[in-house]
C-alpha cells in the first residue's frame, strides 16, 4: 500500500543573505496510512520545516515528497493549494482562525474553496463538526470571543471540513494549559481511530502514551524513529 507520506532524500536549504542554511539534511521516511506520529526535537531542529513540506506549504530544495497519494514536486502553486484543501487538515499553534469571520464561517471556508460539499449543506456540516468538537454553541461568535481551547477545537473542526485523510498539526497544544492540551490530544486520538493519518509536532513529553511512533529530529536529521509499545500491540 502506498504510504500516506513518503519523504525521500529531502533537503531544504534556506537562502538567507550571503549564506545558505540547510534546515533539513537528506531526510527519508515513510508514514503509513493510519499512523499517529509525533515529531519532536528542540527548537530549530527542523520540525516546522518538515511539516510544511508534507503540507505543500513549502517546497523541498531537492528530493521527493509524496503525500496523500500525490507527488508534490511537479504541482503548481494553485495545484498545491487545491490538493491541500482536499487532502490535508492543518492545525496550528495559534489557531489561525480568520478574525472577521464567525467560527462557523471559518469552518465553511475550506468547503467554499474545495467545493466538494454542496453550498446548501456547508453550514449544517460546519455546525456538525463544531458539535463533534464540543463547541457548536460558539458557531456564530467571532473567534476572539472564544477561549484558546475553544478556538483550537474550532480550528480542528475547520481542518476536518473536507474530510481529509491526513491531519498535520504544528504544536497544536503549545498555547493551551495542560488540561485543555490533554483534551485536544484526545480529539486527535479519536480522529486517528477513524483511520486518519496524523502527524503532530509537539514538545509534550506525555504524547508518548498516545502516539504510535515518535520521530526525533536534530539539526535537520532524523535522530531517532521509535514505534511506541502501544503500536506493537
Ligand atoms: N524562512 C526561513 N528562512 C531562513 N531560515 C529559516 C526559515 N525558516 C526556518 N529557518 C531555519 O531553519 C531551522 C529550522 O527551523 P524550523 O522552524 O523548522 O524549526 P522547529 O524545529 O520548528 O523549531 P521550533 O520548535 O522553534 O518551532 C532553524 O534554524 C530556522 O532558523
Ligand atoms: Mg516550529
PDB file of C-alpha atoms and ligand atoms in Angstrom:
ATOM      1  CA  UNK A   1       0.000   0.000   0.000  1.00  0.00           C
ATOM      2  CA  UNK A   2       1.226   3.484  -0.835  1.00  0.00           C
ATOM      3  CA  UNK A   3       2.308   5.240   2.372  1.00  0.00           C
ATOM      4  CA  UNK A   4       0.300   8.278   3.433  1.00  0.00           C
ATOM      5  CA  UNK A   5       3.520  10.272   3.390  1.00  0.00           C
ATOM      6  CA  UNK A   6       6.700   9.402   1.548  1.00  0.00           C
ATOM      7  CA  UNK A   7       9.801  11.546   2.009  1.00  0.00           C
ATOM      8  CA  UNK A   8      12.931  10.521   0.131  1.00  0.00           C
ATOM      9  CA  UNK A   9      16.330  12.220   0.427  1.00  0.00           C
ATOM     10  CA  UNK A  10      14.748  15.563   1.137  1.00  0.00           C
ATOM     11  CA  UNK A  11      16.950  18.604   1.534  1.00  0.00           C
ATOM     12  CA  UNK A  12      15.615  22.028   2.451  1.00  0.00           C
ATOM     13  CA  UNK A  13      18.010  24.913   2.174  1.00  0.00           C
ATOM     14  CA  UNK A  14      17.042  28.447   3.089  1.00  0.00           C
ATOM     15  CA  UNK A  15      18.785  31.268   1.289  1.00  0.00           C
ATOM     16  CA  UNK A  16      19.488  33.944   3.854  1.00  0.00           C
ATOM     17  CA  UNK A  17      21.699  36.722   2.603  1.00  0.00           C
ATOM     18  CA  UNK A  18      25.183  35.531   1.823  1.00  0.00           C
ATOM     19  CA  UNK A  19      24.948  32.069   3.328  1.00  0.00           C
ATOM     20  CA  UNK A  20      22.688  29.100   2.729  1.00  0.00           C
ATOM     21  CA  UNK A  21      21.263  27.336   5.720  1.00  0.00           C
ATOM     22  CA  UNK A  22      20.359  23.653   5.472  1.00  0.00           C
ATOM     23  CA  UNK A  23      17.304  23.118   7.668  1.00  0.00           C
ATOM     24  CA  UNK A  24      16.660  19.524   6.500  1.00  0.00           C
ATOM     25  CA  UNK A  25      19.584  17.363   5.500  1.00  0.00           C
ATOM     26  CA  UNK A  26      18.681  14.311   3.384  1.00  0.00           C
ATOM     27  CA  UNK A  27      15.656  13.154   5.329  1.00  0.00           C
ATOM     28  CA  UNK A  28      13.964   9.931   4.263  1.00  0.00           C
ATOM     29  CA  UNK A  29      10.908   8.492   5.979  1.00  0.00           C
ATOM     30  CA  UNK A  30       7.595   6.800   5.247  1.00  0.00           C
ATOM     31  CA  UNK A  31       4.434   7.257   7.255  1.00  0.00           C
ATOM     32  CA  UNK A  32       1.838   4.559   6.673  1.00  0.00           C
ATOM     33  CA  UNK A  33      -1.877   5.196   6.423  1.00  0.00           C
ATOM     34  CA  UNK A  34      -3.419   5.250   9.885  1.00  0.00           C
ATOM     35  CA  UNK A  35      -0.234   6.032  11.801  1.00  0.00           C
ATOM     36  CA  UNK A  36      -0.258   8.608  14.606  1.00  0.00           C
ATOM     37  CA  UNK A  37       3.199  10.172  14.613  1.00  0.00           C
ATOM     38  CA  UNK A  38       4.790  12.728  16.910  1.00  0.00           C
ATOM     39  CA  UNK A  39       7.664  14.798  15.584  1.00  0.00           C
ATOM     40  CA  UNK A  40       9.892  16.029  18.370  1.00  0.00           C
ATOM     41  CA  UNK A  41      13.174  17.841  18.718  1.00  0.00           C
ATOM     42  CA  UNK A  42      14.494  21.044  20.131  1.00  0.00           C
ATOM     43  CA  UNK A  43      13.790  24.481  18.727  1.00  0.00           C
ATOM     44  CA  UNK A  44      15.350  24.946  15.302  1.00  0.00           C
ATOM     45  CA  UNK A  45      15.719  21.209  14.611  1.00  0.00           C
ATOM     46  CA  UNK A  46      13.518  21.424  11.502  1.00  0.00           C
ATOM     47  CA  UNK A  47      10.108  20.227  12.712  1.00  0.00           C
ATOM     48  CA  UNK A  48       8.019  23.001  11.187  1.00  0.00           C
ATOM     49  CA  UNK A  49      10.076  22.909   8.013  1.00  0.00           C
ATOM     50  CA  UNK A  50       9.378  19.186   7.634  1.00  0.00           C
ATOM     51  CA  UNK A  51       5.666  19.544   8.369  1.00  0.00           C
ATOM     52  CA  UNK A  52       5.367  22.411   5.888  1.00  0.00           C
ATOM     53  CA  UNK A  53       6.930  20.256   3.180  1.00  0.00           C
ATOM     54  CA  UNK A  54       4.415  17.468   3.928  1.00  0.00           C
ATOM     55  CA  UNK A  55       1.612  20.050   3.638  1.00  0.00           C
ATOM     56  CA  UNK A  56       2.932  21.535   0.410  1.00  0.00           C
ATOM     57  CA  UNK A  57       3.149  24.915   2.145  1.00  0.00           C
ATOM     58  CA  UNK A  58       6.809  24.997   1.252  1.00  0.00           C
ATOM     59  CA  UNK A  59       8.892  23.112  -1.308  1.00  0.00           C
ATOM     60  CA  UNK A  60      11.901  20.848  -0.910  1.00  0.00           C
ATOM     61  CA  UNK A  61      15.163  22.105  -2.375  1.00  0.00           C
ATOM     62  CA  UNK A  62      15.785  18.545  -3.570  1.00  0.00           C
ATOM     63  CA  UNK A  63      14.353  15.094  -3.009  1.00  0.00           C
ATOM     64  CA  UNK A  64      10.839  13.686  -3.244  1.00  0.00           C
ATOM     65  CA  UNK A  65       7.769  14.487  -1.153  1.00  0.00           C
ATOM     66  CA  UNK A  66       4.623  12.470  -1.771  1.00  0.00           C
ATOM     67  CA  UNK A  67       1.625  12.924   0.470  1.00  0.00           C
ATOM     68  CA  UNK A  68      -1.951  11.622   0.362  1.00  0.00           C
ATOM     69  CA  UNK A  69      -1.314   9.916  -2.954  1.00  0.00           C
ATOM     70  CA  UNK A  70       0.295  12.849  -4.772  1.00  0.00           C
ATOM     71  CA  UNK A  71       3.851  13.755  -5.760  1.00  0.00           C
ATOM     72  CA  UNK A  72       4.043  17.393  -4.673  1.00  0.00           C
ATOM     73  CA  UNK A  73       7.153  18.342  -6.655  1.00  0.00           C
ATOM     74  CA  UNK A  74       5.517  18.892 -10.045  1.00  0.00           C
ATOM     75  CA  UNK A  75       2.416  20.711  -8.727  1.00  0.00           C
ATOM     76  CA  UNK A  76       1.946  24.434  -9.393  1.00  0.00           C
ATOM     77  CA  UNK A  77       1.116  26.768  -6.502  1.00  0.00           C
ATOM     78  CA  UNK A  78      -2.592  26.646  -7.336  1.00  0.00           C
ATOM     79  CA  UNK A  79      -2.371  22.882  -7.820  1.00  0.00           C
ATOM     80  CA  UNK A  80      -0.804  22.570  -4.372  1.00  0.00           C
ATOM     81  CA  UNK A  81      -3.492  24.758  -2.815  1.00  0.00           C
ATOM     82  CA  UNK A  82      -6.281  22.702  -4.374  1.00  0.00           C
ATOM     83  CA  UNK A  83      -4.632  19.421  -3.369  1.00  0.00           C
ATOM     84  CA  UNK A  84      -4.093  20.671   0.200  1.00  0.00           C
ATOM     85  CA  UNK A  85      -7.658  21.890   0.629  1.00  0.00           C
ATOM     86  CA  UNK A  86      -8.962  18.495  -0.395  1.00  0.00           C
ATOM     87  CA  UNK A  87      -6.494  16.091   1.223  1.00  0.00           C
ATOM     88  CA  UNK A  88      -4.836  17.735   4.243  1.00  0.00           C
ATOM     89  CA  UNK A  89      -6.212  19.096   7.503  1.00  0.00           C
ATOM     90  CA  UNK A  90      -3.924  21.688   9.088  1.00  0.00           C
ATOM     91  CA  UNK A  91      -3.831  22.737  12.729  1.00  0.00           C
ATOM     92  CA  UNK A  92      -1.510  25.425  14.099  1.00  0.00           C
ATOM     93  CA  UNK A  93      -0.272  26.598  17.480  1.00  0.00           C
ATOM     94  CA  UNK A  94      -2.009  29.979  17.227  1.00  0.00           C
ATOM     95  CA  UNK A  95      -5.194  28.553  15.678  1.00  0.00           C
ATOM     96  CA  UNK A  96      -5.145  30.954  12.712  1.00  0.00           C
ATOM     97  CA  UNK A  97      -8.869  31.462  12.544  1.00  0.00           C
ATOM     98  CA  UNK A  98      -9.816  34.477  10.424  1.00  0.00           C
ATOM     99  CA  UNK A  99     -10.815  37.170  12.936  1.00  0.00           C
ATOM    100  CA  UNK A 100     -13.553  38.841  10.879  1.00  0.00           C
ATOM    101  CA  UNK A 101     -15.465  35.622  10.146  1.00  0.00           C
ATOM    102  CA  UNK A 102     -17.630  33.783  12.632  1.00  0.00           C
ATOM    103  CA  UNK A 103     -16.475  30.405  13.863  1.00  0.00           C
ATOM    104  CA  UNK A 104     -18.947  28.599  11.573  1.00  0.00           C
ATOM    105  CA  UNK A 105     -17.837  30.708   8.601  1.00  0.00           C
ATOM    106  CA  UNK A 106     -14.229  29.802   9.359  1.00  0.00           C
ATOM    107  CA  UNK A 107     -15.151  26.114   9.200  1.00  0.00           C
ATOM    108  CA  UNK A 108     -17.091  26.652   5.953  1.00  0.00           C
ATOM    109  CA  UNK A 109     -14.192  28.437   4.249  1.00  0.00           C
ATOM    110  CA  UNK A 110     -12.282  25.289   3.160  1.00  0.00           C
ATOM    111  CA  UNK A 111     -15.574  23.865   1.845  1.00  0.00           C
ATOM    112  CA  UNK A 112     -16.144  27.027  -0.178  1.00  0.00           C
ATOM    113  CA  UNK A 113     -12.645  26.637  -1.596  1.00  0.00           C
ATOM    114  CA  UNK A 114     -12.730  22.911  -2.417  1.00  0.00           C
ATOM    115  CA  UNK A 115     -16.417  22.882  -3.448  1.00  0.00           C
ATOM    116  CA  UNK A 116     -16.840  19.229  -2.576  1.00  0.00           C
ATOM    117  CA  UNK A 117     -19.751  19.937  -0.228  1.00  0.00           C
ATOM    118  CA  UNK A 118     -22.840  21.479  -1.896  1.00  0.00           C
ATOM    119  CA  UNK A 119     -23.384  25.125  -0.903  1.00  0.00           C
ATOM    120  CA  UNK A 120     -26.663  24.424   0.848  1.00  0.00           C
ATOM    121  CA  UNK A 121     -25.075  21.780   3.090  1.00  0.00           C
ATOM    122  CA  UNK A 122     -21.976  23.680   4.196  1.00  0.00           C
ATOM    123  CA  UNK A 123     -23.344  25.444   7.256  1.00  0.00           C
ATOM    124  CA  UNK A 124     -25.014  22.267   8.504  1.00  0.00           C
ATOM    125  CA  UNK A 125     -21.762  20.347   8.051  1.00  0.00           C
ATOM    126  CA  UNK A 126     -19.748  23.085   9.792  1.00  0.00           C
ATOM    127  CA  UNK A 127     -22.052  23.117  12.807  1.00  0.00           C
ATOM    128  CA  UNK A 128     -21.966  19.308  12.891  1.00  0.00           C
ATOM    129  CA  UNK A 129     -18.158  19.339  13.003  1.00  0.00           C
ATOM    130  CA  UNK A 130     -18.176  22.033  15.689  1.00  0.00           C
ATOM    131  CA  UNK A 131     -20.622  19.901  17.642  1.00  0.00           C
ATOM    132  CA  UNK A 132     -18.272  16.950  17.389  1.00  0.00           C
ATOM    133  CA  UNK A 133     -15.507  19.131  18.799  1.00  0.00           C
ATOM    134  CA  UNK A 134     -17.806  20.288  21.602  1.00  0.00           C
ATOM    135  CA  UNK A 135     -18.138  23.924  20.526  1.00  0.00           C
ATOM    136  CA  UNK A 136     -21.357  24.069  18.459  1.00  0.00           C
ATOM    137  CA  UNK A 137     -22.666  26.736  20.849  1.00  0.00           C
ATOM    138  CA  UNK A 138     -19.830  29.024  19.713  1.00  0.00           C
ATOM    139  CA  UNK A 139     -20.702  28.772  15.999  1.00  0.00           C
ATOM    140  CA  UNK A 140     -21.953  32.333  15.497  1.00  0.00           C
ATOM    141  CA  UNK A 141     -19.352  34.152  17.570  1.00  0.00           C
ATOM    142  CA  UNK A 142     -16.165  35.747  16.335  1.00  0.00           C
ATOM    143  CA  UNK A 143     -13.020  33.757  17.213  1.00  0.00           C
ATOM    144  CA  UNK A 144     -11.817  36.488  19.606  1.00  0.00           C
ATOM    145  CA  UNK A 145     -14.790  35.728  21.865  1.00  0.00           C
ATOM    146  CA  UNK A 146     -13.598  32.152  22.397  1.00  0.00           C
ATOM    147  CA  UNK A 147     -11.073  30.744  24.855  1.00  0.00           C
ATOM    148  CA  UNK A 148      -7.842  29.288  23.477  1.00  0.00           C
ATOM    149  CA  UNK A 149      -9.101  25.748  23.885  1.00  0.00           C
ATOM    150  CA  UNK A 150     -12.388  26.589  22.153  1.00  0.00           C
ATOM    151  CA  UNK A 151     -10.503  28.267  19.307  1.00  0.00           C
ATOM    152  CA  UNK A 152      -8.338  25.192  18.846  1.00  0.00           C
ATOM    153  CA  UNK A 153     -11.429  22.947  18.795  1.00  0.00           C
ATOM    154  CA  UNK A 154     -12.904  25.216  16.129  1.00  0.00           C
ATOM    155  CA  UNK A 155      -9.626  25.062  14.199  1.00  0.00           C
ATOM    156  CA  UNK A 156      -9.719  21.258  14.308  1.00  0.00           C
ATOM    157  CA  UNK A 157     -13.308  21.365  13.014  1.00  0.00           C
ATOM    158  CA  UNK A 158     -12.033  23.562  10.188  1.00  0.00           C
ATOM    159  CA  UNK A 159      -9.247  21.057   9.482  1.00  0.00           C
ATOM    160  CA  UNK A 160     -11.941  18.379   9.060  1.00  0.00           C
ATOM    161  CA  UNK A 161     -14.097  20.469   6.727  1.00  0.00           C
ATOM    162  CA  UNK A 162     -13.305  18.468   3.616  1.00  0.00           C
ATOM    163  CA  UNK A 163     -12.848  15.134   5.418  1.00  0.00           C
ATOM    164  CA  UNK A 164      -9.087  14.859   4.773  1.00  0.00           C
ATOM    165  CA  UNK A 165      -7.270  11.528   5.181  1.00  0.00           C
ATOM    166  CA  UNK A 166      -4.196  13.262   6.631  1.00  0.00           C
ATOM    167  CA  UNK A 167      -4.018  15.762   9.502  1.00  0.00           C
ATOM    168  CA  UNK A 168      -0.853  17.763  10.130  1.00  0.00           C
ATOM    169  CA  UNK A 169      -0.586  19.767  13.338  1.00  0.00           C
ATOM    170  CA  UNK A 170       2.264  22.089  14.372  1.00  0.00           C
ATOM    171  CA  UNK A 171       2.392  22.395  18.171  1.00  0.00           C
ATOM    172  CA  UNK A 172      -1.414  22.329  18.450  1.00  0.00           C
ATOM    173  CA  UNK A 173      -1.239  22.331  22.248  1.00  0.00           C
ATOM    174  CA  UNK A 174       1.620  24.826  22.540  1.00  0.00           C
ATOM    175  CA  UNK A 175      -0.665  27.655  23.529  1.00  0.00           C
ATOM    176  CA  UNK A 176      -3.011  25.719  25.834  1.00  0.00           C
ATOM    177  CA  UNK A 177      -2.968  24.851  29.524  1.00  0.00           C
ATOM    178  CA  UNK A 178      -2.182  21.230  30.256  1.00  0.00           C
ATOM    179  CA  UNK A 179      -5.769  20.129  30.896  1.00  0.00           C
ATOM    180  CA  UNK A 180      -7.019  21.707  27.668  1.00  0.00           C
ATOM    181  CA  UNK A 181      -3.993  20.286  25.866  1.00  0.00           C
ATOM    182  CA  UNK A 182      -4.939  16.809  27.053  1.00  0.00           C
ATOM    183  CA  UNK A 183      -8.487  17.251  25.759  1.00  0.00           C
ATOM    184  CA  UNK A 184      -7.202  18.395  22.363  1.00  0.00           C
ATOM    185  CA  UNK A 185      -4.852  15.412  22.120  1.00  0.00           C
ATOM    186  CA  UNK A 186      -7.834  13.144  22.875  1.00  0.00           C
ATOM    187  CA  UNK A 187      -9.604  14.632  19.861  1.00  0.00           C
ATOM    188  CA  UNK A 188      -6.623  13.657  17.711  1.00  0.00           C
ATOM    189  CA  UNK A 189      -6.725  10.146  19.167  1.00  0.00           C
ATOM    190  CA  UNK A 190     -10.382   9.851  18.138  1.00  0.00           C
ATOM    191  CA  UNK A 191      -9.615  11.106  14.627  1.00  0.00           C
ATOM    192  CA  UNK A 192      -6.781   8.592  14.346  1.00  0.00           C
ATOM    193  CA  UNK A 193      -9.114   5.797  15.480  1.00  0.00           C
ATOM    194  CA  UNK A 194     -11.259   6.603  12.417  1.00  0.00           C
ATOM    195  CA  UNK A 195      -8.282   5.745  10.237  1.00  0.00           C
ATOM    196  CA  UNK A 196      -6.894   9.214   9.625  1.00  0.00           C
ATOM    197  CA  UNK A 197      -3.132   9.584   9.462  1.00  0.00           C
ATOM    198  CA  UNK A 198      -1.964  12.159  11.983  1.00  0.00           C
ATOM    199  CA  UNK A 199       1.384  13.911  12.310  1.00  0.00           C
ATOM    200  CA  UNK A 200       1.803  16.206  15.306  1.00  0.00           C
ATOM    201  CA  UNK A 201       4.803  18.398  16.029  1.00  0.00           C
ATOM    202  CA  UNK A 202       4.984  18.723  19.776  1.00  0.00           C
ATOM    203  CA  UNK A 203       7.141  19.376  22.793  1.00  0.00           C
ATOM    204  CA  UNK A 204       4.740  17.457  25.055  1.00  0.00           C
ATOM    205  CA  UNK A 205       6.635  14.605  26.642  1.00  0.00           C
ATOM    206  CA  UNK A 206       3.478  12.740  27.619  1.00  0.00           C
ATOM    207  CA  UNK A 207       2.411  12.384  23.988  1.00  0.00           C
ATOM    208  CA  UNK A 208       4.353   9.120  24.047  1.00  0.00           C
ATOM    209  CA  UNK A 209       1.380   7.384  25.641  1.00  0.00           C
ATOM    210  CA  UNK A 210      -0.978   8.232  22.790  1.00  0.00           C
ATOM    211  CA  UNK A 211       1.026   8.147  19.547  1.00  0.00           C
ATOM    212  CA  UNK A 212       2.174   5.032  17.713  1.00  0.00           C
ATOM    213  CA  UNK A 213       5.508   6.468  16.650  1.00  0.00           C
ATOM    214  CA  UNK A 214       7.944   9.189  17.654  1.00  0.00           C
ATOM    215  CA  UNK A 215      10.382  10.761  15.236  1.00  0.00           C
ATOM    216  CA  UNK A 216      13.063  12.940  16.804  1.00  0.00           C
ATOM    217  CA  UNK A 217      14.910  15.493  14.693  1.00  0.00           C
ATOM    218  CA  UNK A 218      18.216  17.124  15.454  1.00  0.00           C
ATOM    219  CA  UNK A 219      19.904  19.654  13.204  1.00  0.00           C
ATOM    220  CA  UNK A 220      17.728  18.696  10.269  1.00  0.00           C
ATOM    221  CA  UNK A 221      18.314  14.956  10.511  1.00  0.00           C
ATOM    222  CA  UNK A 222      16.373  12.045  11.954  1.00  0.00           C
ATOM    223  CA  UNK A 223      17.984  11.311  15.310  1.00  0.00           C
ATOM    224  CA  UNK A 224      15.562   8.578  16.381  1.00  0.00           C
ATOM    225  CA  UNK A 225      12.475   6.888  14.959  1.00  0.00           C
ATOM    226  CA  UNK A 226      10.700   4.775  17.561  1.00  0.00           C
ATOM    227  CA  UNK A 227       7.466   2.857  17.484  1.00  0.00           C
ATOM    228  CA  UNK A 228       5.896   3.070  20.894  1.00  0.00           C
ATOM    229  CA  UNK A 229       4.777  -0.075  22.764  1.00  0.00           C
ATOM    230  CA  UNK A 230       1.161   0.886  22.014  1.00  0.00           C
ATOM    231  CA  UNK A 231       1.780   0.395  18.313  1.00  0.00           C
ATOM    232  CA  UNK A 232       3.275  -3.064  18.742  1.00  0.00           C
ATOM    233  CA  UNK A 233       0.162  -4.417  20.427  1.00  0.00           C
TER     234      UNK A 233
HETATM  235  N1  LIG B   1      12.190  31.140   6.182  1.00  0.00           N
HETATM  236  C1  LIG B   1      13.368  30.836   6.735  1.00  0.00           C
HETATM  237  N2  LIG B   1      14.495  31.448   6.337  1.00  0.00           N
HETATM  238  C2  LIG B   1      15.684  31.130   6.872  1.00  0.00           C
HETATM  239  N3  LIG B   1      15.867  30.201   7.830  1.00  0.00           N
HETATM  240  C3  LIG B   1      14.784  29.554   8.268  1.00  0.00           C
HETATM  241  C4  LIG B   1      13.470  29.834   7.755  1.00  0.00           C
HETATM  242  N4  LIG B   1      12.584  29.039   8.391  1.00  0.00           N
HETATM  243  C5  LIG B   1      13.299  28.300   9.269  1.00  0.00           C
HETATM  244  N5  LIG B   1      14.602  28.610   9.191  1.00  0.00           N
HETATM  245  C6  LIG B   1      15.685  27.988   9.981  1.00  0.00           C
HETATM  246  O1  LIG B   1      15.609  26.574   9.794  1.00  0.00           O
HETATM  247  C7  LIG B   1      15.811  25.899  11.033  1.00  0.00           C
HETATM  248  C8  LIG B   1      14.633  25.013  11.327  1.00  0.00           C
HETATM  249  O2  LIG B   1      13.506  25.819  11.560  1.00  0.00           O
HETATM  250  P1  LIG B   1      12.095  25.208  11.975  1.00  0.00           P
HETATM  251  O3  LIG B   1      11.139  26.332  12.034  1.00  0.00           O
HETATM  252  O4  LIG B   1      11.776  24.072  11.077  1.00  0.00           O
HETATM  253  O5  LIG B   1      12.419  24.663  13.453  1.00  0.00           O
HETATM  254  P2  LIG B   1      11.456  23.991  14.522  1.00  0.00           P
HETATM  255  O6  LIG B   1      12.051  22.672  14.851  1.00  0.00           O
HETATM  256  O7  LIG B   1      10.059  24.030  14.054  1.00  0.00           O
HETATM  257  O8  LIG B   1      11.655  24.959  15.784  1.00  0.00           O
HETATM  258  P3  LIG B   1      10.583  25.445  16.908  1.00  0.00           P
HETATM  259  O9  LIG B   1      10.486  24.318  17.906  1.00  0.00           O
HETATM  260  O10 LIG B   1      11.246  26.660  17.488  1.00  0.00           O
HETATM  261  O11 LIG B   1       9.295  25.755  16.225  1.00  0.00           O
HETATM  262  C9  LIG B   1      16.042  26.968  12.078  1.00  0.00           C
HETATM  263  O12 LIG B   1      17.430  27.105  12.277  1.00  0.00           O
HETATM  264  C10 LIG B   1      15.466  28.212  11.468  1.00  0.00           C
HETATM  265  O13 LIG B   1      16.157  29.359  11.879  1.00  0.00           O
HETATM  266 MG1  LIG B   2       8.364  25.013  14.674  1.00  0.00          MG
END
